[in-house]
Each structure stands twice: as C-alpha cells, then as structure tokens.
PDB file of C-alpha atoms in Angstrom:
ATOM      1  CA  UNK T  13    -118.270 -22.297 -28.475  1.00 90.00           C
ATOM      2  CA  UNK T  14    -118.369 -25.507 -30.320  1.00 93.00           C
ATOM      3  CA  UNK T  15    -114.283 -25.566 -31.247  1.00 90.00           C
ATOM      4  CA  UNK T  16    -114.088 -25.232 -27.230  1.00 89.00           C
ATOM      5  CA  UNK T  17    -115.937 -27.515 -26.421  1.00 93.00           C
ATOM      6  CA  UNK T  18    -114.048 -29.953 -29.045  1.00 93.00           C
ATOM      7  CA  UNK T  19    -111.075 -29.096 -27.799  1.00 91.00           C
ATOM      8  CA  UNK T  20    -111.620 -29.580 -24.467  1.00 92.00           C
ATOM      9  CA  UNK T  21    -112.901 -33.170 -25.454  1.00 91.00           C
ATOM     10  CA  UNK T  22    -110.618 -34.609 -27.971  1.00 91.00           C
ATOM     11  CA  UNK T  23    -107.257 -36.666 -27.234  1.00 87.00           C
ATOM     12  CA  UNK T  24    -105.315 -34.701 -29.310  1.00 89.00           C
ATOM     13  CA  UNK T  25    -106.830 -30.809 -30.021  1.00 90.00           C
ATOM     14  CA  UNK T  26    -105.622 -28.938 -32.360  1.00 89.00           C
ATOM     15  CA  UNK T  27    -105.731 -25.817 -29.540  1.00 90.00           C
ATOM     16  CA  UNK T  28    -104.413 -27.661 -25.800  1.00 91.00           C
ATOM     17  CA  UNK T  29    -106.522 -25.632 -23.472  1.00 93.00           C
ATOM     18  CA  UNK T  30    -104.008 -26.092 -20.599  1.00 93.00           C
ATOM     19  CA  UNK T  31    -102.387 -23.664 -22.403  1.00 94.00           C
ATOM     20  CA  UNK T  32    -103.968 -21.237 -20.553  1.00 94.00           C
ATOM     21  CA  UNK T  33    -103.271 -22.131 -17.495  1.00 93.00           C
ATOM     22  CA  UNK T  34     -99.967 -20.174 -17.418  1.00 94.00           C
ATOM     23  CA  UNK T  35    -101.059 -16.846 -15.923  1.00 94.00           C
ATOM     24  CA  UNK T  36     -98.902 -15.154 -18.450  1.00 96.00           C
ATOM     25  CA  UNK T  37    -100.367 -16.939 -21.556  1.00 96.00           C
ATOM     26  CA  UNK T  38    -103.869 -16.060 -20.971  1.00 96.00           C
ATOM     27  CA  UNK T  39    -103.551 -12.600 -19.345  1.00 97.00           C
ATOM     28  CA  UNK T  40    -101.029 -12.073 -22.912  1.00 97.00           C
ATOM     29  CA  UNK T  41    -103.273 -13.211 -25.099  1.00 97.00           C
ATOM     30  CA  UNK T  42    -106.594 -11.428 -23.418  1.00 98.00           C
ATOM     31  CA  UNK T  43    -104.118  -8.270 -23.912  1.00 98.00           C
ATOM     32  CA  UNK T  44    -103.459  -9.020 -27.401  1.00 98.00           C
ATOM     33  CA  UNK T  45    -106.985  -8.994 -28.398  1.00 98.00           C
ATOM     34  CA  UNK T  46    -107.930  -5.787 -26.989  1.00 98.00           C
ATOM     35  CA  UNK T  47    -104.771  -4.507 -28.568  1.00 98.00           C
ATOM     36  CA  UNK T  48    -104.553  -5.807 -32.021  1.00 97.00           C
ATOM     37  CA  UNK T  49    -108.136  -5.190 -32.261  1.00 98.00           C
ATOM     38  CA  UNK T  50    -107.106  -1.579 -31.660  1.00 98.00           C
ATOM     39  CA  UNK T  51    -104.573  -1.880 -34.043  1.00 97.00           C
ATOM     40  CA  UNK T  52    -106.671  -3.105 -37.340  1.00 97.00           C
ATOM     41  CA  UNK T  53    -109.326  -1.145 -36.503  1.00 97.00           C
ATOM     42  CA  UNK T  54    -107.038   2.484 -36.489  1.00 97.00           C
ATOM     43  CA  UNK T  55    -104.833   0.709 -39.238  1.00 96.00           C
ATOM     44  CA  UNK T  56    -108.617   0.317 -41.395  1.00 96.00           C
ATOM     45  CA  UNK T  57    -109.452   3.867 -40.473  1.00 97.00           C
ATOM     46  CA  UNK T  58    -106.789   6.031 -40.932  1.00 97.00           C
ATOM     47  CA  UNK T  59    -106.062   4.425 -44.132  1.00 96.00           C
ATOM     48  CA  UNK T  60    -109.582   5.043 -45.933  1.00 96.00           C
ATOM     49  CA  UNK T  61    -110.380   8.494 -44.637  1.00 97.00           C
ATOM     50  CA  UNK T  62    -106.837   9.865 -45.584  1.00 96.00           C
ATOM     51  CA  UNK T  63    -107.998   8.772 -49.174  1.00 96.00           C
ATOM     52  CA  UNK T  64    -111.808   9.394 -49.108  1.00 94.00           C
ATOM     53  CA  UNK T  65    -111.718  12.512 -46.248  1.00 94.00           C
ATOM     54  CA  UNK T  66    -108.406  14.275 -46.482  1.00 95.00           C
ATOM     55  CA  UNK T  67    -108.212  13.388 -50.394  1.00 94.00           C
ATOM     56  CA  UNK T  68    -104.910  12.262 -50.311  1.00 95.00           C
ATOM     57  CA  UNK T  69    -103.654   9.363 -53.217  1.00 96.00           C
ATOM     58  CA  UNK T  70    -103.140   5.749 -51.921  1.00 95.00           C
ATOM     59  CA  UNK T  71     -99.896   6.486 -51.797  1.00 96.00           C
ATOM     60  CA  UNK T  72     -99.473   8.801 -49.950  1.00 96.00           C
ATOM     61  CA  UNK T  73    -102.162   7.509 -47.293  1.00 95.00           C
ATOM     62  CA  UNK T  74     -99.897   4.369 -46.919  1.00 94.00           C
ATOM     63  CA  UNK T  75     -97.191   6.431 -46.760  1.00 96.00           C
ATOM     64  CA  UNK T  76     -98.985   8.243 -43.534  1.00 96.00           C
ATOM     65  CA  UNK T  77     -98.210   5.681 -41.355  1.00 95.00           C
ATOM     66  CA  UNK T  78     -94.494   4.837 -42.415  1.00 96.00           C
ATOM     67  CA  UNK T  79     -93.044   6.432 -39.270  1.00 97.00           C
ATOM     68  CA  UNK T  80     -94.633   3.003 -37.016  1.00 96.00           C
ATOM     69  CA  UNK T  81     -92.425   0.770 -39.466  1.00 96.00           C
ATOM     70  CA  UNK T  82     -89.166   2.893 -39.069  1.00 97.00           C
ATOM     71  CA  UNK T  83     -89.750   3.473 -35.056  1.00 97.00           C
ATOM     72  CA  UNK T  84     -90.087  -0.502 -34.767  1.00 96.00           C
ATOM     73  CA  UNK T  85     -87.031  -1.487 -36.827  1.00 96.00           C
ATOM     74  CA  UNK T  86     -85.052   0.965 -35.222  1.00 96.00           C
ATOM     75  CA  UNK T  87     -86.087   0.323 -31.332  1.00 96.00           C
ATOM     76  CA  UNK T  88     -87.425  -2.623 -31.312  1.00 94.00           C
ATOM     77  CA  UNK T  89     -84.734  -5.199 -30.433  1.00 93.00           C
ATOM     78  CA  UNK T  90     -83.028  -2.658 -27.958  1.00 95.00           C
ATOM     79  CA  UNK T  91     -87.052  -2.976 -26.174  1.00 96.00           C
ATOM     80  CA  UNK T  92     -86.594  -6.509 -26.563  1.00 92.00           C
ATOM     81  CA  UNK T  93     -83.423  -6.777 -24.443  1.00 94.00           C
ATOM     82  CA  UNK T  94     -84.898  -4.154 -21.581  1.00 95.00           C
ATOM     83  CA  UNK T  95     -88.018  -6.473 -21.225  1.00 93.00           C
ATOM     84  CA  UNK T  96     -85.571  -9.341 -21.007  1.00 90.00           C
ATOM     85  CA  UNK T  97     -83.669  -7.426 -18.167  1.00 92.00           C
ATOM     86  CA  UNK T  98     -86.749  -5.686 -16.376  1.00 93.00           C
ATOM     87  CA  UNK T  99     -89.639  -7.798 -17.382  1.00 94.00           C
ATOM     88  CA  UNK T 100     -92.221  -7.801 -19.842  1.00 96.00           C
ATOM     89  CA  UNK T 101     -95.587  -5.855 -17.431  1.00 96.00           C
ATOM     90  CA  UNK T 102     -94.297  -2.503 -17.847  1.00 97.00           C
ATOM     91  CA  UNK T 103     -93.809  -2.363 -21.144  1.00 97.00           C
ATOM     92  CA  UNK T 104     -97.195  -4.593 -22.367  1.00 97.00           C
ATOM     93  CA  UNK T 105     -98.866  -1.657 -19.862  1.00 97.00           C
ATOM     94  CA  UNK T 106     -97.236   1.556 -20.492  1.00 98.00           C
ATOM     95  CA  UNK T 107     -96.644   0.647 -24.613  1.00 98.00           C
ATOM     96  CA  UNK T 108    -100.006   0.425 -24.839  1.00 98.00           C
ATOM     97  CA  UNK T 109    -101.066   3.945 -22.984  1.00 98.00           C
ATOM     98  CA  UNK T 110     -98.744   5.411 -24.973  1.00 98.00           C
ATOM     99  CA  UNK T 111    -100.289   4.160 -28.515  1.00 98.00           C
ATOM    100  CA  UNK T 112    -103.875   4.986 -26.400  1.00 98.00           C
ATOM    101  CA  UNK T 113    -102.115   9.029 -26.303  1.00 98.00           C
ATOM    102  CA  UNK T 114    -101.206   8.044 -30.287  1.00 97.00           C
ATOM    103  CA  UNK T 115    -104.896   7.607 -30.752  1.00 97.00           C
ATOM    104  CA  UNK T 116    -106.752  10.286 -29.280  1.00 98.00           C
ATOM    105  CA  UNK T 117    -103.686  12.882 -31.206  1.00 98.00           C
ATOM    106  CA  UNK T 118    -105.774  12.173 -34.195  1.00 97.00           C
ATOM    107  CA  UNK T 119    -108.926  14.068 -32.915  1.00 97.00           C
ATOM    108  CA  UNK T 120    -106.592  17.351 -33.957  1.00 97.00           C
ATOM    109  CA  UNK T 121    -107.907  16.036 -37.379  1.00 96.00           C
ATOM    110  CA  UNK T 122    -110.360  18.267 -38.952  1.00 95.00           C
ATOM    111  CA  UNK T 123    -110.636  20.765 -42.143  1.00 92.00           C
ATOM    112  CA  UNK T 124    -108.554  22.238 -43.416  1.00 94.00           C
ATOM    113  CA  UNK T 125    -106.812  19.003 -43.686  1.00 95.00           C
ATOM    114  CA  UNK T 126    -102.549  18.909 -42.234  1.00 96.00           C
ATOM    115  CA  UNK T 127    -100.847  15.835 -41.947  1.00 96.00           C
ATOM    116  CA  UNK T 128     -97.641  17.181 -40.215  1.00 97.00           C
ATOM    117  CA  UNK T 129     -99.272  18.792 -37.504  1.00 96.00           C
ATOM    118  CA  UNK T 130    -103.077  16.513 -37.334  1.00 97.00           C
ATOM    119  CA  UNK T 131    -101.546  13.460 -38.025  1.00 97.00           C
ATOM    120  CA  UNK T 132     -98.202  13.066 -37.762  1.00 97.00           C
ATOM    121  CA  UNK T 133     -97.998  13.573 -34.099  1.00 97.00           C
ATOM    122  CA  UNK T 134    -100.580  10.726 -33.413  1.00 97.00           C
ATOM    123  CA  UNK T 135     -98.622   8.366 -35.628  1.00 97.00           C
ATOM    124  CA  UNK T 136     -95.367   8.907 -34.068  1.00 98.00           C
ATOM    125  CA  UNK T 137     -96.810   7.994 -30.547  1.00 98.00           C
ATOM    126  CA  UNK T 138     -98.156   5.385 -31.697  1.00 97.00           C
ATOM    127  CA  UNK T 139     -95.288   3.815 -33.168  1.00 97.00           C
ATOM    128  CA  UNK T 140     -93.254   4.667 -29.820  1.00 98.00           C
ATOM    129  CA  UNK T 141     -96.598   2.644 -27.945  1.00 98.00           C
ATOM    130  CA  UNK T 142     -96.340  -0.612 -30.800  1.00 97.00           C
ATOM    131  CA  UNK T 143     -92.157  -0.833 -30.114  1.00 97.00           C
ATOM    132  CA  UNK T 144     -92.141  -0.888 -26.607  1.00 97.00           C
ATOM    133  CA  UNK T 145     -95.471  -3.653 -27.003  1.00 97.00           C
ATOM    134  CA  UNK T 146     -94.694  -6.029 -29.598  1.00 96.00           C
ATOM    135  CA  UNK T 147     -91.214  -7.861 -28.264  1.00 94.00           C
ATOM    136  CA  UNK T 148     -92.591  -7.835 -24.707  1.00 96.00           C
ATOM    137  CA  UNK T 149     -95.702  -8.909 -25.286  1.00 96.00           C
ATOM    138  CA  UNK T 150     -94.544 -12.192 -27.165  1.00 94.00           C
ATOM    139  CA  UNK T 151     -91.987 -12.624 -24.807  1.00 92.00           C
ATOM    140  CA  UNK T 152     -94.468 -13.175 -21.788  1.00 95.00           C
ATOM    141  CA  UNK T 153     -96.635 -15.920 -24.114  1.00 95.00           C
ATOM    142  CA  UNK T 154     -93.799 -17.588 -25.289  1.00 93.00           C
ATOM    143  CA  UNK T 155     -91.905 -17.619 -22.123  1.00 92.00           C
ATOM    144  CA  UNK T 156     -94.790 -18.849 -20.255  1.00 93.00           C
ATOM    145  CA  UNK T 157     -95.187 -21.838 -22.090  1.00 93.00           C
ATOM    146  CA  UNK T 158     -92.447 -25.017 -22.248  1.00 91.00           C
ATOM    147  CA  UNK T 159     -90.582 -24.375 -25.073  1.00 91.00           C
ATOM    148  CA  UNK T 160     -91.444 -27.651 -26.832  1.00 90.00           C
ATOM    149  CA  UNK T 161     -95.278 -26.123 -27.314  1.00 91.00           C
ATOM    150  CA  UNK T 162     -93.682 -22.635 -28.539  1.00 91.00           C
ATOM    151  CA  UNK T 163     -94.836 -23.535 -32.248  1.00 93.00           C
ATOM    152  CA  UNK T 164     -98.610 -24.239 -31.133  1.00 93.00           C
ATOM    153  CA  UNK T 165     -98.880 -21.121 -28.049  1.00 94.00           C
ATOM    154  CA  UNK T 166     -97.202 -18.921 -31.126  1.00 95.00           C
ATOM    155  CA  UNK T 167    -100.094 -19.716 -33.578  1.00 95.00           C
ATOM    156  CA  UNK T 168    -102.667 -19.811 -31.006  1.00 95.00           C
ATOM    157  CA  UNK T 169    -101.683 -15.950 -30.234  1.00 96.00           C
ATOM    158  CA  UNK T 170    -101.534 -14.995 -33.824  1.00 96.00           C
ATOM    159  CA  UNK T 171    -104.719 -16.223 -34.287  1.00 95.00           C
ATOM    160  CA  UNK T 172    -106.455 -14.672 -31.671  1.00 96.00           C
ATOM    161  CA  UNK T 173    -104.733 -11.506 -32.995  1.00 97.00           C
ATOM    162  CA  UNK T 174    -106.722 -12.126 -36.352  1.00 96.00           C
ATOM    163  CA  UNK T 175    -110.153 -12.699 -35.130  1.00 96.00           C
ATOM    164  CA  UNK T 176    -109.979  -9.337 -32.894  1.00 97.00           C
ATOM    165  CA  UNK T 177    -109.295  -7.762 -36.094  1.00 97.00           C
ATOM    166  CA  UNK T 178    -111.619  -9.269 -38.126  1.00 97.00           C
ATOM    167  CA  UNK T 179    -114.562  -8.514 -35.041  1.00 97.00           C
ATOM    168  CA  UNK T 180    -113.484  -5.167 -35.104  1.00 97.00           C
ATOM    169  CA  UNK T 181    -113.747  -4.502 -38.996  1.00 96.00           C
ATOM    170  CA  UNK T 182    -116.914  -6.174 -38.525  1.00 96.00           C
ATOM    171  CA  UNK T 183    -118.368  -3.896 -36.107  1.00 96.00           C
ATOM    172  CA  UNK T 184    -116.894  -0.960 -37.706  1.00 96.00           C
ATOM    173  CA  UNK T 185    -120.024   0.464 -39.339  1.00 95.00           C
ATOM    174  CA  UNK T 186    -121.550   0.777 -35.719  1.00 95.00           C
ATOM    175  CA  UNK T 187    -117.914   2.292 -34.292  1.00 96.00           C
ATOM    176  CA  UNK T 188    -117.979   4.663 -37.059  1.00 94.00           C
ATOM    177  CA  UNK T 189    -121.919   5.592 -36.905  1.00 91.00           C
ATOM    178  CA  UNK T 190    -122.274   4.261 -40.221  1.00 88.00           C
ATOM    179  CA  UNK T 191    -120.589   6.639 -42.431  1.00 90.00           C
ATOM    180  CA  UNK T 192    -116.656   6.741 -42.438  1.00 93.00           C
ATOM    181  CA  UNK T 193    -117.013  10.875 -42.377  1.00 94.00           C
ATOM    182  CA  UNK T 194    -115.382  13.293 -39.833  1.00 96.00           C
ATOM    183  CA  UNK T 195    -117.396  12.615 -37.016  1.00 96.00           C
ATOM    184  CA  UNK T 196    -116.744   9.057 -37.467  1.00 96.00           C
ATOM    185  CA  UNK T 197    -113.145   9.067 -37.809  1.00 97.00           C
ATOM    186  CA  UNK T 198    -113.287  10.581 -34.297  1.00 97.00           C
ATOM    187  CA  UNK T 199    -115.636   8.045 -33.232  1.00 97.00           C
ATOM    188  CA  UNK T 200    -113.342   5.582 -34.214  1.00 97.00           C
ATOM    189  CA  UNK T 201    -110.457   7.285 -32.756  1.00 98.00           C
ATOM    190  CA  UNK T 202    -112.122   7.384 -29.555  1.00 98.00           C
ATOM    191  CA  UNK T 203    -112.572   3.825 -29.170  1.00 98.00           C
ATOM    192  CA  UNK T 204    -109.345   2.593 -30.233  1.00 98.00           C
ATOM    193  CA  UNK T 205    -107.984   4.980 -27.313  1.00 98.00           C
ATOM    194  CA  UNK T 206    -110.641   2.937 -25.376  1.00 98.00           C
ATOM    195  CA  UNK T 207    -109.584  -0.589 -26.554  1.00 98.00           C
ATOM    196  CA  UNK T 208    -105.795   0.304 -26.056  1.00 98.00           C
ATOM    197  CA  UNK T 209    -106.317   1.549 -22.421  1.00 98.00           C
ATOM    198  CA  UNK T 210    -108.307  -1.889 -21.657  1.00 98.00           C
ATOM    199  CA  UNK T 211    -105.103  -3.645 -22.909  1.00 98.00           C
ATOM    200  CA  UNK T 212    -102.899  -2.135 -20.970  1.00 98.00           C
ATOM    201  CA  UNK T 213    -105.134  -2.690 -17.597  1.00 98.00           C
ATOM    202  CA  UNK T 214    -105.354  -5.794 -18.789  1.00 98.00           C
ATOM    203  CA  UNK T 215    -101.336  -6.253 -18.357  1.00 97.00           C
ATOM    204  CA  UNK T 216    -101.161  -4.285 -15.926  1.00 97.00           C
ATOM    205  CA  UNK T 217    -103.137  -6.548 -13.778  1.00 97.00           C
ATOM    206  CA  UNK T 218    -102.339  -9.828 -15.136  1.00 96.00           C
ATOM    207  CA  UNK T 219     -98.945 -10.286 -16.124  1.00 96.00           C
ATOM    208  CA  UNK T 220     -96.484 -11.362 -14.057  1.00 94.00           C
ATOM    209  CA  UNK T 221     -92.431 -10.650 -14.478  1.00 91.00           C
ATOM    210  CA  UNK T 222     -90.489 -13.843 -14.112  1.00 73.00           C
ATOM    211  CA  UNK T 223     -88.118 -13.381 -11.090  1.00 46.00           C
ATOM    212  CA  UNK T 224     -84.660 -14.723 -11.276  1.00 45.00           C
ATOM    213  CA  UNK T 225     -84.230 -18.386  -9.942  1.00 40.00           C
ATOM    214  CA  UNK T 226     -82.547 -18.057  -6.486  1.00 41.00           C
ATOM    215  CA  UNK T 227     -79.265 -19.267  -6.194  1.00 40.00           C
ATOM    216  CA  UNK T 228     -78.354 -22.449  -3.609  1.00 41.00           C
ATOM    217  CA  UNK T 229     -75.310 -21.383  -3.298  1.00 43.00           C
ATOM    218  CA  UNK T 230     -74.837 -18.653  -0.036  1.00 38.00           C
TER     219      UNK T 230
END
C-alpha cells in the first residue's frame, strides 16, 4: 500500500499508475495474477508429490511436465499470429478453461500410482491451455500501452506474475491442508482449477479486441 501510494505521489515513479488506465492493461494483468498464480502453485505441487507421493526420482518428476515445453514451442507462434488476426479475448478466456480441464485431470491421481493414464492427460491439457494463453495474453498488455512505455508495462506484468506466485507458495500449507499428501494434492488441484477459471472470467469480461482502424477512403 505504501509503494502505491509513492507512486502515485512522486514526479517520476518507478511504476506510472496511468498505466492502468488502458482497459486492456489492467484487465491483462488482473488475469495474469489469477493465472500465473495457478501456474506456480500446480508447477510447486506436481513437482514435490511426484517425488515424495508417487516416489518417482527428480528426474523423472521434471521430466512429468516436459509435454507443456514441447506443446508451447511447437504452437505457440502459430497462436500468436491467430490472436493477431482474431484478437487476443478468446484465447486469454478459453486458454485458460482449458488448462482449468488440465487441472482437475489430475484428481485421476491416486494409488496405485500411473503417470500415462493419471497424469499425463492433465499435463497435456494444460500445455494446450498455457499455448493458446501466453502470446495473447502479452499481446493485449503490450498492445495497450504506447510502445515507447513497452519496456516499463513489460516489467510491471512480469512482476505482478512473481508476487502471485510467491502469495500462492505462501499460502500453500493452508491450500494443501498442511500436509502435501493425497488429499492435498487434490486440494491443491482443486483450487488451481478454481484460480484458472477466475482468469479466464476475468478476460472474458475485461478484455477488449482492438478493431481495425476504419478506412477514409469509400
């Protein structure tokens, strides 16, 4: 409350708040924090109980989640050019359903323990929801901002990106129900779905495509 308040007092903040004045800045950035908070927060998760639940090696629990990587490298500029044709709403709201679906796949995760058919499903949807997020949803911040302040509406997102994750982490033990077990690996499946769906209502609702300027010329 005290950096606001700063900023909104000092000649030259470090964060302009006029920034979020552009419709698509601030509805993209309230959308980012609901997402990426879902993101560190299933990222956290998955990653521990693989090792500590399922008893798989750190290896292979990284491994787990190497389909998201390949899905974005692979689709991920071909989403870029259909939210550049189409706009970025529908993808910031259905990519994020989609990685919601992802989510609540994992609840097939129980003993005995199978990755290809527990988790390997969940994973794959939610690589499909991340590629058809990401490229949109820095699109609409970006774009809504003059291009001259790109650098500074760029670091203000990534850092609101960070602190969700770091709230989330924070708040895990009472996500979880303090113990990372079963039961709270569900818990904390649940409410990523949760977070997710929020994000994409957010979008839904608050971003805006950019129509096409008309053309004087009839």
């Amino acid at each position: 409350a005290g950096f606001l308040v700063r900023q909104a007092a000092a000649e030259d903040p470090m964060m302009p708040l006029d920034l979020f004045r552009a419709r698509n800045f601030w509805a993209g950035n309230l959308a980012t924090a609901f997402v990426y908070a879902a993101l560190s927060l299933n990222g956290f998760v998955v990653g521990v109980y693989l090792q500590q639940g399922a008893g798989l090696s750190a290896t292979l629990a990284g491994l787990a989640t190497l389909p998201i990587t390949i899905l974005m490298i692979l689709f991920s500029s071909r989403v870029g050019d259909l939210a550049g044709r189409f706009g970025p709403r529908l993808f910031m709201t259905v990519g994020p359903i989609v990685m919601a679906a992802g989510a609540l796949l994992l609840l097939s995760v129980g003993e005995p323990f199978d990755y290809w058919t527990q988790v390997l499903p969940g994973v794959i949807a939610f690589g499909l929801g991340l590629t058809l997020t990401v490229s949109p949803l820095t699109s609409a911040i970006l774009g809504a901002i003059d291009t001259s302040r790109s650098g500074i509406a760029s670091a203000v997102n990534n850092a609101i990106s960070r602190v969700a994750g770091l709230i989330v982490i924070a708040m895990l033990a009472t996500i979880v129900g303090g113990a990372l077990d079963l039961d709270g690996f569900h818990r904390a499946a649940v409410v990523t779905a949760a977070l997710l769906a929020v994000g994409g209502a957010v979008s839904f609702a608050g971003i805006r495509n950019r129509l096409p300027a008309r053309s004087d010329v009839g």
